[in-house]
Structure formats: structure tokens, C-alpha cells
Amino acid sequence: MTRFKPNTSVACIVHCKNHFLMVKETIDKQVKLNQPAGHLEHGESLAAAATRELFEETGIHAQPVALCGIYLTPTQQVPLTFLRFSFVFELDAMCSPAPQDPQIDSAVWMTQQQIEALTGIHRGPALMRSLNDYLSGKRIPLDTLTFIPE
């Protein structure tokens, strides 16, 4: 029997002055919009993965202040499923992003309305779901997550 293993990813809901930091990337010749996000690496805590992905995709150093939600999203490419942990980052100033990852076309600050207007290019359904959870005030303390290194 083959064991089911979802892909674990982290996403960053970065908020500052009613704007959210988003990234644009080209996938299969199509521009996609997403929160800074990526995969968990071996030996890495979930919060550390979010901090790393934020820096790689935007050039911004920051620490998460909360977890917003955990989302299990199956795809049409069976058995590909994503287990996404969305972290909250609150910034005092809208830093100028400078993506370090060459796969990121740009990182931009956008309002909720601008993000909603681009629904057709969202990378996946977890983007809007996690943003709406954030806007509704959903916060899970970071100490809910326990990292136990060997």
C-alpha cells in the first residue's frame, strides 16, 4: 500500500497599512498571484520556513506573529495535495520588496480590493481563504506549533 504524503507548504500574510504583500510569478507561461509561499524543508520548523520564504520571495526580513490557518487542498492531479500553514506578519512600514528568488517576477503591495479583482490569476484557492480568515480576525498563537528536532 502506498502511503499518502501531502506536500507541506507555508504562506505569509504580510500586512501593513491596509495593504498586503503579494508576489507574481510565471508558471507554465501564465502569470500567477500568490502570497509569499513555499515548501517546508527537512529539519526546518514551520515558522522558520515562513521567515525564509518571505525573505527569498520578497527580500524582507521579518518574523511571524501568529498562525492564521491550516489548509488542506487536494488538486486535480491525484494524489497531489497541499497542507498549507498560513502565517501572519505585521509590518510598521511598507518596505520596498527585492525578491531574491529568480522565479519571482515581482513582489507588490496590494489592497484587499486589488487582490480580489485578480481572482482569475490566483495561484490557488487558499490565497483568498487565508486572506479572508486574516481579515475576520482569525489568529492562532505560534506556540500552538511545536518543533521537535532530533
Short mmCIF file of N, CA and C in Angstrom, two decimals:
data_model
loop_
_atom_site.label_atom_id
_atom_site.label_comp_id
_atom_site.label_asym_id
_atom_site.label_seq_id
_atom_site.Cartn_x
_atom_site.Cartn_y
_atom_site.Cartn_z
N MET A 1 0.84 -1.18 0.00
CA MET A 1 0.00 0.00 0.00
C MET A 1 0.89 1.25 0.00
N THR A 2 0.59 2.18 -0.90
CA THR A 2 1.34 3.43 -0.97
C THR A 2 0.84 4.39 0.09
N ARG A 3 1.76 4.99 0.80
CA ARG A 3 1.40 5.93 1.86
C ARG A 3 1.15 7.31 1.27
N PHE A 4 0.06 7.94 1.67
CA PHE A 4 -0.30 9.29 1.23
C PHE A 4 0.56 10.31 1.95
N LYS A 5 1.20 11.22 1.20
CA LYS A 5 2.05 12.24 1.79
C LYS A 5 1.75 13.59 1.16
N PRO A 6 0.97 14.43 1.85
CA PRO A 6 0.70 15.76 1.28
C PRO A 6 1.97 16.61 1.28
N ASN A 7 2.04 17.54 0.34
CA ASN A 7 3.15 18.49 0.29
C ASN A 7 2.90 19.57 1.34
N THR A 8 3.84 19.75 2.24
CA THR A 8 3.70 20.76 3.28
C THR A 8 4.27 22.08 2.79
N SER A 9 3.45 23.12 2.87
CA SER A 9 3.90 24.44 2.44
C SER A 9 3.56 25.47 3.51
N VAL A 10 4.21 26.62 3.40
CA VAL A 10 3.96 27.75 4.29
C VAL A 10 3.62 28.95 3.40
N ALA A 11 2.79 29.83 3.92
CA ALA A 11 2.45 31.06 3.21
C ALA A 11 2.52 32.21 4.20
N CYS A 12 2.77 33.40 3.67
CA CYS A 12 2.96 34.58 4.51
C CYS A 12 1.91 35.63 4.18
N ILE A 13 1.06 35.91 5.14
CA ILE A 13 0.11 37.01 5.02
C ILE A 13 0.81 38.21 5.64
N VAL A 14 1.35 39.08 4.79
CA VAL A 14 2.14 40.22 5.25
C VAL A 14 1.27 41.47 5.12
N HIS A 15 0.97 42.08 6.26
CA HIS A 15 0.04 43.21 6.31
C HIS A 15 0.74 44.48 6.78
N CYS A 16 0.40 45.59 6.13
CA CYS A 16 0.88 46.89 6.56
C CYS A 16 -0.03 47.97 5.99
N LYS A 17 -0.61 48.77 6.84
CA LYS A 17 -1.41 49.92 6.43
C LYS A 17 -2.46 49.58 5.36
N ASN A 18 -3.25 48.58 5.65
CA ASN A 18 -4.34 48.13 4.75
C ASN A 18 -3.85 47.61 3.40
N HIS A 19 -2.61 47.19 3.34
CA HIS A 19 -2.05 46.58 2.13
C HIS A 19 -1.46 45.22 2.51
N PHE A 20 -1.38 44.36 1.50
CA PHE A 20 -0.81 43.02 1.67
C PHE A 20 0.29 42.83 0.65
N LEU A 21 1.37 42.19 1.07
CA LEU A 21 2.49 41.93 0.18
C LEU A 21 2.22 40.65 -0.61
N MET A 22 2.20 40.78 -1.92
CA MET A 22 1.90 39.66 -2.81
C MET A 22 3.07 39.47 -3.77
N VAL A 23 3.16 38.27 -4.33
CA VAL A 23 4.19 38.00 -5.34
C VAL A 23 3.52 37.56 -6.64
N LYS A 24 4.20 37.93 -7.73
CA LYS A 24 3.77 37.48 -9.05
C LYS A 24 4.87 36.60 -9.61
N GLU A 25 4.45 35.48 -10.19
CA GLU A 25 5.39 34.55 -10.79
C GLU A 25 4.78 33.96 -12.05
N THR A 26 5.62 33.55 -12.97
CA THR A 26 5.14 32.96 -14.21
C THR A 26 5.27 31.44 -14.11
N ILE A 27 4.13 30.76 -14.24
CA ILE A 27 4.09 29.30 -14.16
C ILE A 27 3.43 28.79 -15.43
N ASP A 28 4.14 27.96 -16.16
CA ASP A 28 3.63 27.44 -17.44
C ASP A 28 3.15 28.59 -18.34
N LYS A 29 3.97 29.64 -18.40
CA LYS A 29 3.72 30.82 -19.26
C LYS A 29 2.51 31.64 -18.85
N GLN A 30 2.03 31.46 -17.61
CA GLN A 30 0.91 32.23 -17.10
C GLN A 30 1.32 32.94 -15.82
N VAL A 31 1.00 34.23 -15.72
CA VAL A 31 1.29 34.99 -14.52
C VAL A 31 0.33 34.56 -13.42
N LYS A 32 0.87 34.28 -12.24
CA LYS A 32 0.07 33.87 -11.09
C LYS A 32 0.37 34.81 -9.92
N LEU A 33 -0.65 35.06 -9.12
CA LEU A 33 -0.55 35.90 -7.94
C LEU A 33 -0.64 35.01 -6.71
N ASN A 34 0.22 35.26 -5.74
CA ASN A 34 0.20 34.46 -4.52
C ASN A 34 0.77 35.27 -3.36
N GLN A 35 0.53 34.81 -2.16
CA GLN A 35 1.26 35.32 -1.02
C GLN A 35 2.66 34.73 -1.11
N PRO A 36 3.65 35.37 -0.52
CA PRO A 36 4.97 34.72 -0.47
C PRO A 36 4.78 33.35 0.17
N ALA A 37 5.26 32.31 -0.49
CA ALA A 37 4.99 30.95 -0.02
C ALA A 37 5.99 29.98 -0.60
N GLY A 38 6.08 28.82 0.03
CA GLY A 38 6.96 27.78 -0.48
C GLY A 38 6.87 26.54 0.39
N HIS A 39 7.75 25.61 0.12
CA HIS A 39 7.71 24.32 0.78
C HIS A 39 8.60 24.26 2.02
N LEU A 40 8.16 23.49 2.97
CA LEU A 40 8.92 23.19 4.17
C LEU A 40 10.12 22.34 3.78
N GLU A 41 11.29 22.67 4.32
CA GLU A 41 12.49 21.90 4.06
C GLU A 41 12.80 20.99 5.25
N HIS A 42 13.50 19.90 4.98
CA HIS A 42 13.85 18.93 6.01
C HIS A 42 14.60 19.62 7.16
N GLY A 43 14.20 19.32 8.40
CA GLY A 43 14.87 19.85 9.59
C GLY A 43 14.50 21.28 9.93
N GLU A 44 13.50 21.83 9.30
CA GLU A 44 13.12 23.23 9.47
C GLU A 44 11.79 23.33 10.20
N SER A 45 11.66 24.27 11.13
CA SER A 45 10.37 24.48 11.77
C SER A 45 9.45 25.21 10.79
N LEU A 46 8.17 25.13 11.01
CA LEU A 46 7.22 25.80 10.13
C LEU A 46 7.41 27.32 10.14
N ALA A 47 7.60 27.91 11.31
CA ALA A 47 7.80 29.36 11.40
C ALA A 47 9.11 29.77 10.71
N ALA A 48 10.15 28.96 10.87
CA ALA A 48 11.42 29.27 10.20
C ALA A 48 11.26 29.18 8.68
N ALA A 49 10.47 28.23 8.21
CA ALA A 49 10.22 28.10 6.77
C ALA A 49 9.50 29.35 6.25
N ALA A 50 8.53 29.85 7.01
CA ALA A 50 7.81 31.06 6.59
C ALA A 50 8.75 32.26 6.54
N THR A 51 9.59 32.40 7.54
CA THR A 51 10.55 33.51 7.58
C THR A 51 11.50 33.42 6.39
N ARG A 52 11.98 32.22 6.09
CA ARG A 52 12.89 32.01 4.96
C ARG A 52 12.21 32.33 3.64
N GLU A 53 11.00 31.80 3.45
CA GLU A 53 10.28 32.04 2.20
C GLU A 53 9.98 33.53 2.00
N LEU A 54 9.61 34.21 3.08
CA LEU A 54 9.36 35.64 2.98
C LEU A 54 10.61 36.36 2.46
N PHE A 55 11.76 36.02 3.02
CA PHE A 55 12.99 36.68 2.56
C PHE A 55 13.32 36.30 1.11
N GLU A 56 13.25 35.01 0.80
CA GLU A 56 13.60 34.58 -0.56
C GLU A 56 12.71 35.23 -1.62
N GLU A 57 11.42 35.36 -1.33
CA GLU A 57 10.49 35.84 -2.36
C GLU A 57 10.29 37.35 -2.35
N THR A 58 10.69 38.03 -1.25
CA THR A 58 10.48 39.48 -1.19
C THR A 58 11.71 40.27 -0.76
N GLY A 59 12.71 39.60 -0.18
CA GLY A 59 13.88 40.30 0.33
C GLY A 59 13.64 40.95 1.68
N ILE A 60 12.51 40.67 2.31
CA ILE A 60 12.16 41.29 3.59
C ILE A 60 12.42 40.34 4.74
N HIS A 61 13.13 40.85 5.76
CA HIS A 61 13.38 40.09 6.98
C HIS A 61 12.30 40.44 8.00
N ALA A 62 11.52 39.46 8.44
CA ALA A 62 10.50 39.68 9.47
C ALA A 62 10.17 38.34 10.09
N GLN A 63 9.56 38.40 11.26
CA GLN A 63 9.16 37.20 11.98
C GLN A 63 7.63 37.14 12.05
N PRO A 64 7.06 35.94 11.95
CA PRO A 64 5.61 35.83 12.07
C PRO A 64 5.16 36.14 13.50
N VAL A 65 3.93 36.67 13.60
CA VAL A 65 3.38 36.98 14.92
C VAL A 65 2.26 36.02 15.31
N ALA A 66 1.74 35.29 14.32
CA ALA A 66 0.65 34.34 14.59
C ALA A 66 0.51 33.41 13.39
N LEU A 67 -0.24 32.36 13.60
CA LEU A 67 -0.67 31.47 12.54
C LEU A 67 -2.12 31.85 12.24
N CYS A 68 -2.47 31.96 10.98
CA CYS A 68 -3.84 32.34 10.62
C CYS A 68 -4.71 31.12 10.36
N GLY A 69 -4.11 30.08 9.78
CA GLY A 69 -4.90 28.90 9.49
C GLY A 69 -4.07 27.79 8.88
N ILE A 70 -4.66 26.62 8.84
CA ILE A 70 -4.05 25.43 8.23
C ILE A 70 -5.06 24.93 7.20
N TYR A 71 -4.59 24.77 5.97
CA TYR A 71 -5.50 24.47 4.86
C TYR A 71 -5.04 23.22 4.12
N LEU A 72 -5.94 22.27 3.97
CA LEU A 72 -5.66 21.05 3.23
C LEU A 72 -6.37 21.17 1.89
N THR A 73 -5.58 21.20 0.82
CA THR A 73 -6.12 21.45 -0.51
C THR A 73 -5.72 20.36 -1.49
N PRO A 74 -6.62 19.44 -1.82
CA PRO A 74 -6.32 18.45 -2.85
C PRO A 74 -6.36 19.14 -4.22
N THR A 75 -5.60 18.62 -5.17
CA THR A 75 -5.62 19.16 -6.53
C THR A 75 -6.25 18.13 -7.46
N GLN A 76 -6.43 18.53 -8.70
CA GLN A 76 -6.98 17.61 -9.69
C GLN A 76 -5.91 16.62 -10.15
N GLN A 77 -4.66 16.87 -9.78
CA GLN A 77 -3.57 15.95 -10.12
C GLN A 77 -3.39 14.95 -8.98
N VAL A 78 -4.29 13.98 -8.91
CA VAL A 78 -4.26 12.97 -7.85
C VAL A 78 -2.91 12.26 -7.87
N PRO A 79 -2.24 12.05 -6.76
CA PRO A 79 -2.63 12.30 -5.38
C PRO A 79 -2.07 13.62 -4.82
N LEU A 80 -1.75 14.59 -5.67
CA LEU A 80 -1.12 15.84 -5.23
C LEU A 80 -2.07 16.64 -4.33
N THR A 81 -1.66 16.84 -3.09
CA THR A 81 -2.43 17.59 -2.10
C THR A 81 -1.46 18.48 -1.33
N PHE A 82 -1.91 19.69 -0.99
CA PHE A 82 -1.08 20.62 -0.24
C PHE A 82 -1.64 20.83 1.16
N LEU A 83 -0.77 20.79 2.14
CA LEU A 83 -1.08 21.12 3.53
C LEU A 83 -0.37 22.44 3.80
N ARG A 84 -1.14 23.52 3.83
CA ARG A 84 -0.58 24.87 3.89
C ARG A 84 -0.80 25.51 5.25
N PHE A 85 0.28 26.02 5.82
CA PHE A 85 0.25 26.75 7.08
C PHE A 85 0.43 28.23 6.73
N SER A 86 -0.59 29.05 7.00
CA SER A 86 -0.52 30.48 6.68
C SER A 86 -0.18 31.28 7.92
N PHE A 87 0.93 32.00 7.83
CA PHE A 87 1.45 32.78 8.95
C PHE A 87 1.16 34.26 8.75
N VAL A 88 0.97 34.97 9.87
CA VAL A 88 0.69 36.41 9.86
C VAL A 88 1.98 37.17 10.18
N PHE A 89 2.26 38.16 9.36
CA PHE A 89 3.37 39.09 9.59
C PHE A 89 2.77 40.49 9.59
N GLU A 90 3.02 41.26 10.63
CA GLU A 90 2.54 42.65 10.71
C GLU A 90 3.75 43.57 10.65
N LEU A 91 3.78 44.45 9.66
CA LEU A 91 4.89 45.38 9.49
C LEU A 91 4.44 46.80 9.79
N ASP A 92 5.37 47.61 10.30
CA ASP A 92 5.07 49.01 10.59
C ASP A 92 5.21 49.90 9.37
N ALA A 93 6.02 49.47 8.40
CA ALA A 93 6.25 50.26 7.19
C ALA A 93 6.24 49.34 5.98
N MET A 94 5.78 49.86 4.85
CA MET A 94 5.78 49.08 3.61
C MET A 94 7.17 49.13 3.00
N CYS A 95 7.98 48.15 3.36
CA CYS A 95 9.35 48.05 2.85
C CYS A 95 9.30 47.83 1.34
N SER A 96 10.32 48.30 0.67
CA SER A 96 10.42 48.05 -0.77
C SER A 96 10.89 46.62 -0.97
N PRO A 97 10.08 45.79 -1.62
CA PRO A 97 10.49 44.41 -1.81
C PRO A 97 11.58 44.26 -2.87
N ALA A 98 12.42 43.26 -2.66
CA ALA A 98 13.50 42.94 -3.60
C ALA A 98 13.65 41.42 -3.63
N PRO A 99 12.84 40.75 -4.46
CA PRO A 99 12.88 39.28 -4.50
C PRO A 99 14.29 38.74 -4.73
N GLN A 100 14.64 37.71 -3.95
CA GLN A 100 15.93 37.04 -4.08
C GLN A 100 15.82 35.81 -4.99
N ASP A 101 14.63 35.28 -5.11
CA ASP A 101 14.36 34.07 -5.88
C ASP A 101 14.12 34.46 -7.34
N PRO A 102 14.91 33.94 -8.28
CA PRO A 102 14.73 34.32 -9.68
C PRO A 102 13.40 33.86 -10.28
N GLN A 103 12.70 32.96 -9.62
CA GLN A 103 11.39 32.51 -10.13
C GLN A 103 10.27 33.51 -9.81
N ILE A 104 10.55 34.49 -8.96
CA ILE A 104 9.57 35.51 -8.62
C ILE A 104 9.76 36.70 -9.56
N ASP A 105 8.69 37.04 -10.30
CA ASP A 105 8.76 38.16 -11.24
C ASP A 105 8.77 39.48 -10.49
N SER A 106 7.93 39.60 -9.47
CA SER A 106 7.87 40.84 -8.69
C SER A 106 7.13 40.59 -7.38
N ALA A 107 7.35 41.49 -6.44
CA ALA A 107 6.62 41.49 -5.17
C ALA A 107 6.00 42.88 -5.06
N VAL A 108 4.70 42.92 -4.77
CA VAL A 108 3.98 44.19 -4.79
C VAL A 108 3.03 44.29 -3.60
N TRP A 109 2.83 45.52 -3.13
CA TRP A 109 1.86 45.79 -2.08
C TRP A 109 0.51 46.04 -2.74
N MET A 110 -0.54 45.37 -2.25
CA MET A 110 -1.87 45.48 -2.85
C MET A 110 -2.93 45.59 -1.76
N THR A 111 -4.03 46.25 -2.09
CA THR A 111 -5.17 46.29 -1.18
C THR A 111 -5.98 45.01 -1.34
N GLN A 112 -6.87 44.78 -0.40
CA GLN A 112 -7.77 43.63 -0.50
C GLN A 112 -8.56 43.68 -1.80
N GLN A 113 -9.05 44.86 -2.16
CA GLN A 113 -9.85 45.01 -3.37
C GLN A 113 -9.03 44.69 -4.63
N GLN A 114 -7.78 45.10 -4.66
CA GLN A 114 -6.93 44.80 -5.81
C GLN A 114 -6.68 43.29 -5.93
N ILE A 115 -6.49 42.64 -4.80
CA ILE A 115 -6.27 41.19 -4.80
C ILE A 115 -7.53 40.47 -5.28
N GLU A 116 -8.68 40.88 -4.77
CA GLU A 116 -9.95 40.27 -5.17
C GLU A 116 -10.21 40.46 -6.67
N ALA A 117 -9.81 41.61 -7.21
CA ALA A 117 -10.03 41.90 -8.63
C ALA A 117 -9.21 40.98 -9.54
N LEU A 118 -8.18 40.36 -8.99
CA LEU A 118 -7.30 39.49 -9.79
C LEU A 118 -7.54 38.01 -9.48
N THR A 119 -8.73 37.66 -9.04
CA THR A 119 -9.06 36.28 -8.68
C THR A 119 -8.68 35.29 -9.78
N GLY A 120 -8.81 35.68 -11.03
CA GLY A 120 -8.53 34.79 -12.15
C GLY A 120 -7.10 34.35 -12.27
N ILE A 121 -6.18 35.07 -11.61
CA ILE A 121 -4.76 34.66 -11.68
C ILE A 121 -4.22 34.18 -10.33
N HIS A 122 -5.10 33.98 -9.35
CA HIS A 122 -4.63 33.48 -8.05
C HIS A 122 -4.00 32.10 -8.24
N ARG A 123 -2.91 31.85 -7.53
CA ARG A 123 -2.20 30.58 -7.61
C ARG A 123 -3.07 29.41 -7.15
N GLY A 124 -3.96 29.67 -6.20
CA GLY A 124 -4.82 28.62 -5.69
C GLY A 124 -5.88 29.18 -4.76
N PRO A 125 -6.86 28.35 -4.38
CA PRO A 125 -7.97 28.82 -3.55
C PRO A 125 -7.58 29.19 -2.12
N ALA A 126 -6.46 28.69 -1.63
CA ALA A 126 -6.05 29.00 -0.25
C ALA A 126 -5.66 30.47 -0.09
N LEU A 127 -5.29 31.13 -1.18
CA LEU A 127 -4.91 32.55 -1.10
C LEU A 127 -6.06 33.37 -0.53
N MET A 128 -7.22 33.35 -1.17
CA MET A 128 -8.35 34.17 -0.71
C MET A 128 -8.92 33.65 0.59
N ARG A 129 -8.94 32.33 0.77
CA ARG A 129 -9.49 31.78 2.00
C ARG A 129 -8.67 32.25 3.20
N SER A 130 -7.34 32.18 3.09
CA SER A 130 -6.50 32.61 4.21
C SER A 130 -6.57 34.12 4.41
N LEU A 131 -6.66 34.88 3.33
CA LEU A 131 -6.78 36.34 3.46
C LEU A 131 -8.09 36.69 4.16
N ASN A 132 -9.17 36.04 3.78
CA ASN A 132 -10.46 36.29 4.44
C ASN A 132 -10.43 35.87 5.91
N ASP A 133 -9.76 34.77 6.22
CA ASP A 133 -9.61 34.36 7.62
C ASP A 133 -8.84 35.42 8.40
N TYR A 134 -7.77 35.96 7.80
CA TYR A 134 -7.00 37.02 8.44
C TYR A 134 -7.90 38.24 8.69
N LEU A 135 -8.64 38.65 7.67
CA LEU A 135 -9.49 39.84 7.79
C LEU A 135 -10.60 39.66 8.82
N SER A 136 -11.01 38.42 9.04
CA SER A 136 -12.05 38.15 10.05
C SER A 136 -11.47 38.10 11.47
N GLY A 137 -10.16 38.24 11.58
CA GLY A 137 -9.53 38.26 12.90
C GLY A 137 -9.01 36.92 13.38
N LYS A 138 -9.00 35.92 12.54
CA LYS A 138 -8.55 34.59 12.96
C LYS A 138 -7.05 34.62 13.24
N ARG A 139 -6.67 34.23 14.45
CA ARG A 139 -5.26 34.16 14.84
C ARG A 139 -5.08 32.94 15.75
N ILE A 140 -4.03 32.20 15.50
CA ILE A 140 -3.69 31.04 16.32
C ILE A 140 -2.30 31.33 16.87
N PRO A 141 -2.11 31.23 18.19
CA PRO A 141 -0.79 31.52 18.76
C PRO A 141 0.30 30.62 18.17
N LEU A 142 1.47 31.21 17.96
CA LEU A 142 2.59 30.45 17.40
C LEU A 142 3.01 29.29 18.29
N ASP A 143 2.80 29.42 19.60
CA ASP A 143 3.23 28.33 20.48
C ASP A 143 2.32 27.10 20.36
N THR A 144 1.31 27.19 19.50
CA THR A 144 0.50 26.01 19.18
C THR A 144 1.33 25.00 18.40
N LEU A 145 2.29 25.52 17.64
CA LEU A 145 3.17 24.68 16.81
C LEU A 145 4.41 24.31 17.62
N THR A 146 4.71 23.04 17.68
CA THR A 146 5.89 22.59 18.41
C THR A 146 6.86 21.91 17.44
N PHE A 147 8.08 22.39 17.44
CA PHE A 147 9.14 21.81 16.62
C PHE A 147 10.01 20.96 17.52
N ILE A 148 10.17 19.69 17.17
CA ILE A 148 10.96 18.76 17.98
C ILE A 148 12.08 18.21 17.11
N PRO A 149 13.23 18.89 17.10
CA PRO A 149 14.35 18.38 16.29
C PRO A 149 14.93 17.13 16.90
N GLU A 150 15.51 16.29 16.06
CA GLU A 150 16.14 15.04 16.57
C GLU A 150 17.46 15.36 17.22
#
